[in-house]
PDB file of C-alpha atoms in Angstrom:
ATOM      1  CA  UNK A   1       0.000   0.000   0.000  1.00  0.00           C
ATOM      2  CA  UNK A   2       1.561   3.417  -0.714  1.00  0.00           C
ATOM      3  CA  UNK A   3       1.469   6.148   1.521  1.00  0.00           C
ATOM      4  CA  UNK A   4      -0.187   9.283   0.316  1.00  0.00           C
ATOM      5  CA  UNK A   5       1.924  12.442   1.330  1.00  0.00           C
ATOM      6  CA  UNK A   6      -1.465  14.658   1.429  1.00  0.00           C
ATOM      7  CA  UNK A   7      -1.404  18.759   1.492  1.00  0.00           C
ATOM      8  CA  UNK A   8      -2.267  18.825   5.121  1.00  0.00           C
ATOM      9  CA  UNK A   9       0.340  16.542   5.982  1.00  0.00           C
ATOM     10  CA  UNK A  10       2.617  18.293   4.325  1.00  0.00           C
ATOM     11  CA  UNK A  11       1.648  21.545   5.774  1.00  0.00           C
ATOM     12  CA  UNK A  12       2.007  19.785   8.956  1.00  0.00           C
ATOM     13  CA  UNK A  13       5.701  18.484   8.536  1.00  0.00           C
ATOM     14  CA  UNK A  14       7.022  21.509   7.497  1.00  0.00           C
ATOM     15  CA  UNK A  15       9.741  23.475  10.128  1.00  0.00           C
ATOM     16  CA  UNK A  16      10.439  26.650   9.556  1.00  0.00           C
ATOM     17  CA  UNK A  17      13.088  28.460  11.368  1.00  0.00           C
ATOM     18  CA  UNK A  18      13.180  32.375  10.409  1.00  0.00           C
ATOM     19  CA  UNK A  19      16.947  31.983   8.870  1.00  0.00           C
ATOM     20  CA  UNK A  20      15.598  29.138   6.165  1.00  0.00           C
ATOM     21  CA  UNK A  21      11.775  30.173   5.779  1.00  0.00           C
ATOM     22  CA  UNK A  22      12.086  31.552   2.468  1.00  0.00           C
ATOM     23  CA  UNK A  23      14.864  29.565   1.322  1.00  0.00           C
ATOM     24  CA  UNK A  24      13.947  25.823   1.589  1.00  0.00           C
ATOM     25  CA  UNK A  25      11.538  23.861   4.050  1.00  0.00           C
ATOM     26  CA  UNK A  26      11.875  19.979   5.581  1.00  0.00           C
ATOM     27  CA  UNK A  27       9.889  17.323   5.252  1.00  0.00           C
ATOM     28  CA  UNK A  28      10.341  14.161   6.933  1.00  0.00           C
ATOM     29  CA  UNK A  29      14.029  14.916   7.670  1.00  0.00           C
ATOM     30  CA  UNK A  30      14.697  16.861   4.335  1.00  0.00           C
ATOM     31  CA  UNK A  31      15.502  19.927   3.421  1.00  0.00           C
ATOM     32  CA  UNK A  32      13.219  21.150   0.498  1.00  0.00           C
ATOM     33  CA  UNK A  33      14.622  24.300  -1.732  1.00  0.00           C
ATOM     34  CA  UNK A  34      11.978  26.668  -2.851  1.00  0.00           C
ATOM     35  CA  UNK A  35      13.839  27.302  -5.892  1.00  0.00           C
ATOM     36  CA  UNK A  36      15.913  25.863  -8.551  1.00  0.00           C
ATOM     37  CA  UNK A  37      17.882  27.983 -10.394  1.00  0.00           C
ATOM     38  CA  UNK A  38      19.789  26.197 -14.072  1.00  0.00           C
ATOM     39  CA  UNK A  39      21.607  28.344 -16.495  1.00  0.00           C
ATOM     40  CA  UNK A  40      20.751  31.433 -14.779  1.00  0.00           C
ATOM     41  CA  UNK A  41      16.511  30.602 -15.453  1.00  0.00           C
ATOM     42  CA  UNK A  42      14.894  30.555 -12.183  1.00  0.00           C
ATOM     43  CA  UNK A  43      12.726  27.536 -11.369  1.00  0.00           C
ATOM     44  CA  UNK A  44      10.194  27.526  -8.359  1.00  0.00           C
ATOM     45  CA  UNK A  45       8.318  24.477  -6.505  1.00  0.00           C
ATOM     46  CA  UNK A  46       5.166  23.084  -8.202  1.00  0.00           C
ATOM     47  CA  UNK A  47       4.662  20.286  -5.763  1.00  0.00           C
ATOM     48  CA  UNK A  48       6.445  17.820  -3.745  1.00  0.00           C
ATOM     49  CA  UNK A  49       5.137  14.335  -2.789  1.00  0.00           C
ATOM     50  CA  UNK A  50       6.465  10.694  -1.386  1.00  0.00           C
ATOM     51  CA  UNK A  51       6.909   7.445  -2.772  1.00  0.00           C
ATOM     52  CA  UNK A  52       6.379   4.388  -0.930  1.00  0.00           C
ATOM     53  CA  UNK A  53       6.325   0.577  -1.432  1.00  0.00           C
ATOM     54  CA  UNK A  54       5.197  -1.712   1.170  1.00  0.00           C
ATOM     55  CA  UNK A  55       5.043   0.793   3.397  1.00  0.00           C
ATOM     56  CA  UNK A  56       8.149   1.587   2.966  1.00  0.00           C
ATOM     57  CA  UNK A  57       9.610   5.341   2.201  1.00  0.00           C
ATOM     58  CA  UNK A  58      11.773   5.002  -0.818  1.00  0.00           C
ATOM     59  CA  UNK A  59      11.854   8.929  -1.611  1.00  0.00           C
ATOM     60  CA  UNK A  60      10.651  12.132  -1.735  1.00  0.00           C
ATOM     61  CA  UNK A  61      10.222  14.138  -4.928  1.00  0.00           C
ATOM     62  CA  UNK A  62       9.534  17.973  -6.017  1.00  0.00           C
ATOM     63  CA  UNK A  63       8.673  19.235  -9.136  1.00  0.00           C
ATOM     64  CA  UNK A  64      10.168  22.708 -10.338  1.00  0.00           C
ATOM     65  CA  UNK A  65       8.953  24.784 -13.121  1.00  0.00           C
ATOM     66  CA  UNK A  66       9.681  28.116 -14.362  1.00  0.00           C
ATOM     67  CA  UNK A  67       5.722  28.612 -14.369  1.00  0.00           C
ATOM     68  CA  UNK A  68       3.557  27.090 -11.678  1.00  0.00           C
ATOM     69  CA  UNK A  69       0.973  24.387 -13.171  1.00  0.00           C
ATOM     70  CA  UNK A  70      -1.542  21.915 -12.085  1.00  0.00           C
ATOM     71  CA  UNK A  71      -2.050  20.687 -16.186  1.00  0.00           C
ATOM     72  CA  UNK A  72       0.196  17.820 -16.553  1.00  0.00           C
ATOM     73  CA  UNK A  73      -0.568  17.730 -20.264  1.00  0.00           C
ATOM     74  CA  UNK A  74       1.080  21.354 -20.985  1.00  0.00           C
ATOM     75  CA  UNK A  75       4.000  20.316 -18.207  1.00  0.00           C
ATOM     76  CA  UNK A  76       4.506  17.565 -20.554  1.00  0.00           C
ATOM     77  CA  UNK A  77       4.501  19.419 -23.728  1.00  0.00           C
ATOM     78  CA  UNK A  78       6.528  22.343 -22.424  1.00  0.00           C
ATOM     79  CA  UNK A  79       9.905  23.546 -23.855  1.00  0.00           C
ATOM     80  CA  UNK A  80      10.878  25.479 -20.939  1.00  0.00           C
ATOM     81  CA  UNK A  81      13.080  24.741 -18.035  1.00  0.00           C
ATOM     82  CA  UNK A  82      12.129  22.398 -15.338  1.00  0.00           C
ATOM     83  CA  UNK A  83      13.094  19.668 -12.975  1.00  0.00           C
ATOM     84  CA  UNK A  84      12.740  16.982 -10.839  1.00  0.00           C
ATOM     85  CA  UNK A  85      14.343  16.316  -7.757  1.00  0.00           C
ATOM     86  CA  UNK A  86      14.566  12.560  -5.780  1.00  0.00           C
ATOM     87  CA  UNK A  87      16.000  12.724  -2.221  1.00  0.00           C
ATOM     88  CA  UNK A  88      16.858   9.251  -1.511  1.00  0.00           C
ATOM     89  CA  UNK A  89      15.492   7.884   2.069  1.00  0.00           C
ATOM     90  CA  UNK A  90      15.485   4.553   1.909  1.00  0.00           C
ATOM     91  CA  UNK A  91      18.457   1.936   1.600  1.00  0.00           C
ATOM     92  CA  UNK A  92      16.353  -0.031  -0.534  1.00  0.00           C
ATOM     93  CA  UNK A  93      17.059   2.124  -3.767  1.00  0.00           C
ATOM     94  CA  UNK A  94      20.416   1.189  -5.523  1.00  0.00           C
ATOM     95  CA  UNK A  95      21.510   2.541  -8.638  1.00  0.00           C
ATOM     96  CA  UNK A  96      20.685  -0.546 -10.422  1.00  0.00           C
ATOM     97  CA  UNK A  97      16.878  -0.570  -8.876  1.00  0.00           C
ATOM     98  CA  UNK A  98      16.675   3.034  -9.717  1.00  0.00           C
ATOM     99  CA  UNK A  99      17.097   2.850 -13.303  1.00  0.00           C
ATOM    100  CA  UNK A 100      14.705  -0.199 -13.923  1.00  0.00           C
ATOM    101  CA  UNK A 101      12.553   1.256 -12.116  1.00  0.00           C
ATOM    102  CA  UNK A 102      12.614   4.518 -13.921  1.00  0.00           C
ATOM    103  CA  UNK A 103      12.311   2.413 -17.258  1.00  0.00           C
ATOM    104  CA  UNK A 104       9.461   0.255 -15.615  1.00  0.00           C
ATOM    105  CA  UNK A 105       8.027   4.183 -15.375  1.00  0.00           C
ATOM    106  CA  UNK A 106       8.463   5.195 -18.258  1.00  0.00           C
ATOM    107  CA  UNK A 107       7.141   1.881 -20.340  1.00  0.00           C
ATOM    108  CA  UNK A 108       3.804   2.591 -18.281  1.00  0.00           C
ATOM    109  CA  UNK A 109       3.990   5.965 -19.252  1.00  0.00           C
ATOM    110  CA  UNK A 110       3.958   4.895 -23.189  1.00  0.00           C
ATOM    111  CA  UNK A 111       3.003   1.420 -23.307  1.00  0.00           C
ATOM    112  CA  UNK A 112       5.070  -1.286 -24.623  1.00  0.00           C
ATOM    113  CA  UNK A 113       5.327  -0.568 -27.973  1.00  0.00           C
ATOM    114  CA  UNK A 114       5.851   3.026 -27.370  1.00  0.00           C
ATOM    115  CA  UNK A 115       9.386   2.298 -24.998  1.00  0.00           C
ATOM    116  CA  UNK A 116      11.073   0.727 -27.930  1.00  0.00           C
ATOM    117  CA  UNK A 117      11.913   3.624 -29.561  1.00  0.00           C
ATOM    118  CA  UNK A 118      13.939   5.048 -26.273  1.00  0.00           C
ATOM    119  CA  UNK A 119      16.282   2.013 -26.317  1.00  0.00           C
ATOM    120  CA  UNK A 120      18.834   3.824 -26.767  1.00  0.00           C
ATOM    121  CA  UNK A 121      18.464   6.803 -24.277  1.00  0.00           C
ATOM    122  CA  UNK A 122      17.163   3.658 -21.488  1.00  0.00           C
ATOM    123  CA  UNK A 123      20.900   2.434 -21.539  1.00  0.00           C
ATOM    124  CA  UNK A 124      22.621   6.069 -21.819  1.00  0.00           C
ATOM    125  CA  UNK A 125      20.657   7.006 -18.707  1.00  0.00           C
ATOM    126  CA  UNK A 126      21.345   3.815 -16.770  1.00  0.00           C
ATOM    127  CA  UNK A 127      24.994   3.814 -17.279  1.00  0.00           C
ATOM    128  CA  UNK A 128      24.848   7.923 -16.136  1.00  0.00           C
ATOM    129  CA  UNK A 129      22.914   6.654 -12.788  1.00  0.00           C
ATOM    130  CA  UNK A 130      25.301   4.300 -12.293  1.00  0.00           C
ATOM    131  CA  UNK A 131      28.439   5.917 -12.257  1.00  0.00           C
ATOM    132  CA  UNK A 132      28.536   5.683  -8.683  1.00  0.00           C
ATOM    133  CA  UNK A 133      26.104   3.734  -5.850  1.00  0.00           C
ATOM    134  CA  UNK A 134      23.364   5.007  -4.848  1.00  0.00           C
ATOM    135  CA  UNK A 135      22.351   5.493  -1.039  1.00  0.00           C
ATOM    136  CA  UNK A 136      20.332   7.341   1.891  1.00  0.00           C
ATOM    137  CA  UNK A 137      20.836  10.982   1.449  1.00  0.00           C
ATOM    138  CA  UNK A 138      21.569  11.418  -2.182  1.00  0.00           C
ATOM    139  CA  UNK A 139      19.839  13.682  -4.066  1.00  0.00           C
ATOM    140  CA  UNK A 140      19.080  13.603  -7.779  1.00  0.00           C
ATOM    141  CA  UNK A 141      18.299  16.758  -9.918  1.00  0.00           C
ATOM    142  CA  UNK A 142      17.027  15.445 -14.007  1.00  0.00           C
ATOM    143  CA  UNK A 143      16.379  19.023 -15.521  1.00  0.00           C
ATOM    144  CA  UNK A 144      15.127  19.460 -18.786  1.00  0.00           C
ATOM    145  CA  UNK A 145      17.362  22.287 -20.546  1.00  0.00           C
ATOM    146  CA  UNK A 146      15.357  23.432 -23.814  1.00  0.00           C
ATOM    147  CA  UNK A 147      18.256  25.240 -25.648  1.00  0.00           C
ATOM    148  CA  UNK A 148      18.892  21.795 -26.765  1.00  0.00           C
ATOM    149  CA  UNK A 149      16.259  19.238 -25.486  1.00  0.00           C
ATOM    150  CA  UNK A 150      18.042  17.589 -23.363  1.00  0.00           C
ATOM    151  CA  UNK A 151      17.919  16.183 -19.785  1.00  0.00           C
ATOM    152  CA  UNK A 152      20.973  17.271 -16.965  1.00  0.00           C
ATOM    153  CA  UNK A 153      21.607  14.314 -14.600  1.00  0.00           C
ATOM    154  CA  UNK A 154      23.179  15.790 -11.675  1.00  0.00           C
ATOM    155  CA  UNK A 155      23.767  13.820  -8.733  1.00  0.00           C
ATOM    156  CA  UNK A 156      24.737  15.239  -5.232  1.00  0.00           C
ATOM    157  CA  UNK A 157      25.504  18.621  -7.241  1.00  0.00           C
ATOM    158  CA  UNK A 158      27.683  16.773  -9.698  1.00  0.00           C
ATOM    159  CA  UNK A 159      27.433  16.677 -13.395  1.00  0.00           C
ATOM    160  CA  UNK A 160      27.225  13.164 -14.704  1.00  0.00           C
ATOM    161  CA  UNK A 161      25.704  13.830 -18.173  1.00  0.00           C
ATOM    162  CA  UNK A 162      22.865  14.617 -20.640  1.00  0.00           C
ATOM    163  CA  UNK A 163      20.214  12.716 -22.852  1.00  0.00           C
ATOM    164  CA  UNK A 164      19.013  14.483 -25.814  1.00  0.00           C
ATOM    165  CA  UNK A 165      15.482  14.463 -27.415  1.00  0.00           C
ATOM    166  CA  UNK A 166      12.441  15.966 -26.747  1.00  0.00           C
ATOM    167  CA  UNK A 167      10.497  13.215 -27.328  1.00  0.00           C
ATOM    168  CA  UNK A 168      12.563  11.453 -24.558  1.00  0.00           C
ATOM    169  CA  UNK A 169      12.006  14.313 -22.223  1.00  0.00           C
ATOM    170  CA  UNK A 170       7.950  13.719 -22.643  1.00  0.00           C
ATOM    171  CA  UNK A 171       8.448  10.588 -21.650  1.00  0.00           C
ATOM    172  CA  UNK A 172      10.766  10.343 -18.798  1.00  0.00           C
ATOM    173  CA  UNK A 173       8.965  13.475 -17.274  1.00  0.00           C
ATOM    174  CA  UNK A 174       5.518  11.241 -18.324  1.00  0.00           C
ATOM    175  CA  UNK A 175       6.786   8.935 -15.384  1.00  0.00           C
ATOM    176  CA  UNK A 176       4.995  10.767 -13.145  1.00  0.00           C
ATOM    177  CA  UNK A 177       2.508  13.007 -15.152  1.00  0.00           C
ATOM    178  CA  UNK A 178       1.111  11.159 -18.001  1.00  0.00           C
ATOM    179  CA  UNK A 179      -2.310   9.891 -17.690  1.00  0.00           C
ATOM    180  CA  UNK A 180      -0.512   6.555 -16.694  1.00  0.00           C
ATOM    181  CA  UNK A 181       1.635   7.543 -14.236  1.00  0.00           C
ATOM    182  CA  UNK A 182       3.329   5.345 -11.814  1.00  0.00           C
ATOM    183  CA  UNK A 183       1.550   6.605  -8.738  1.00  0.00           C
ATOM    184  CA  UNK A 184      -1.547   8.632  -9.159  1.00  0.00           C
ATOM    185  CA  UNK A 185      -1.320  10.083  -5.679  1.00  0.00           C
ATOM    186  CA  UNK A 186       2.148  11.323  -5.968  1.00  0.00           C
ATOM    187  CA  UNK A 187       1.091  13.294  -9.719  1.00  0.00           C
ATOM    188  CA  UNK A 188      -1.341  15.015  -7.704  1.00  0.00           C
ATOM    189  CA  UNK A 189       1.195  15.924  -5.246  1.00  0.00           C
ATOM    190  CA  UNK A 190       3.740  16.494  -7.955  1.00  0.00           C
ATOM    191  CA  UNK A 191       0.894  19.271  -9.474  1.00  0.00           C
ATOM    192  CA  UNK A 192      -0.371  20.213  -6.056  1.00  0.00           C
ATOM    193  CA  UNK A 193      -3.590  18.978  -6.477  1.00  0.00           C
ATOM    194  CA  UNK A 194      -5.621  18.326  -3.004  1.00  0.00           C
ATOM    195  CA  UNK A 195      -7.934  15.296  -3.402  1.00  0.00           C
TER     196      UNK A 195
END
């Protein structure tokens, strides 16, 4: 059963302090930014939600755009900046579960025939996660830089490479927003959508 990170919880869990308020927030032990800011474009918080498997936290996630949206369809087919951030918090993700999982994600997001043509960009970004193992603590930012379609992988604030396509951006950002998504409570989250 997954556990639904709901508005009012949320609300709930942040902790302020009057030196980070405007800055960044916690929840559930992590620190939150506000803002996102790649190749000088400003990016702000859309939503933020948890994922969970057998009731177990695996990580929390935040979706930054450089215009606030609750239409996944027009996050989808947008060529501007944005990003999504994973904050590890569970031992149970390694680098290798990561990236199937991802693909797994992304092969609900555009069926089985659909995944085929992203081969290609499936292995590029598994060999990019898996530069180095994955644990507790580490934070991965994927943002989506439109000057030439691409996706940024950075983990832990350090560059470990890009996938190009637009198409491929649609799709891995379709993970969690297409009308398939891997968890339907955490899109809402992800769009800041109160059910």
């Amino acid at each position: 059963m997954k556990k639904r990170l709901s508005l009012f919880t949320l609300l709930m869990a942040l902790q302020f302090t009057v030196a980070t308020a405007q800055k960044k927030f916690v929840v559930n032990g992590v620190e939150i930014p506000r803002t996102l800011e790649f190749k000088e474009k400003k990016m702000a918080l859309n939503g933020i939600g948890q994922r969970s498997k057998f009731f177990k936290d695996l990580y929390i996630q935040a979706l930054y755009l450089t215009q606030l949206s609750q239409d996944p369809k027009q996050i989808l087919a947008s060529e501007t900046e944005m990003a999504i951030t994973l904050h590890i918090t569970s031992g149970l993700i390694s680098s290798k579960k990561l990236s199937k999982a991802l693909a797994k994600g992304m092969e609900k997001s555009v069926g089985k025939v659909g995944i085929r043509r992203f081969r290609n960009e499936l292995r590029e970004l598994k060999d990019l996660l898996s530069t180095e193992e994955t644990k507790v603590g580490d934070v991965f930012e994927l943002t989506f830089n439109p000057l030439d379609a691409s996706i940024w992988i950075n983990k832990n604030n350090d560059y470990k490479g890009k996938i190009t396509g637009l198409e491929f951006k649609k799709a891995f950002f379709g993970i969690w927003l297409s009308e398939d998504p891997v968890d339907k409570d955490l899109k809402n989250d992800l769009l800041g959508i109160r059910k």
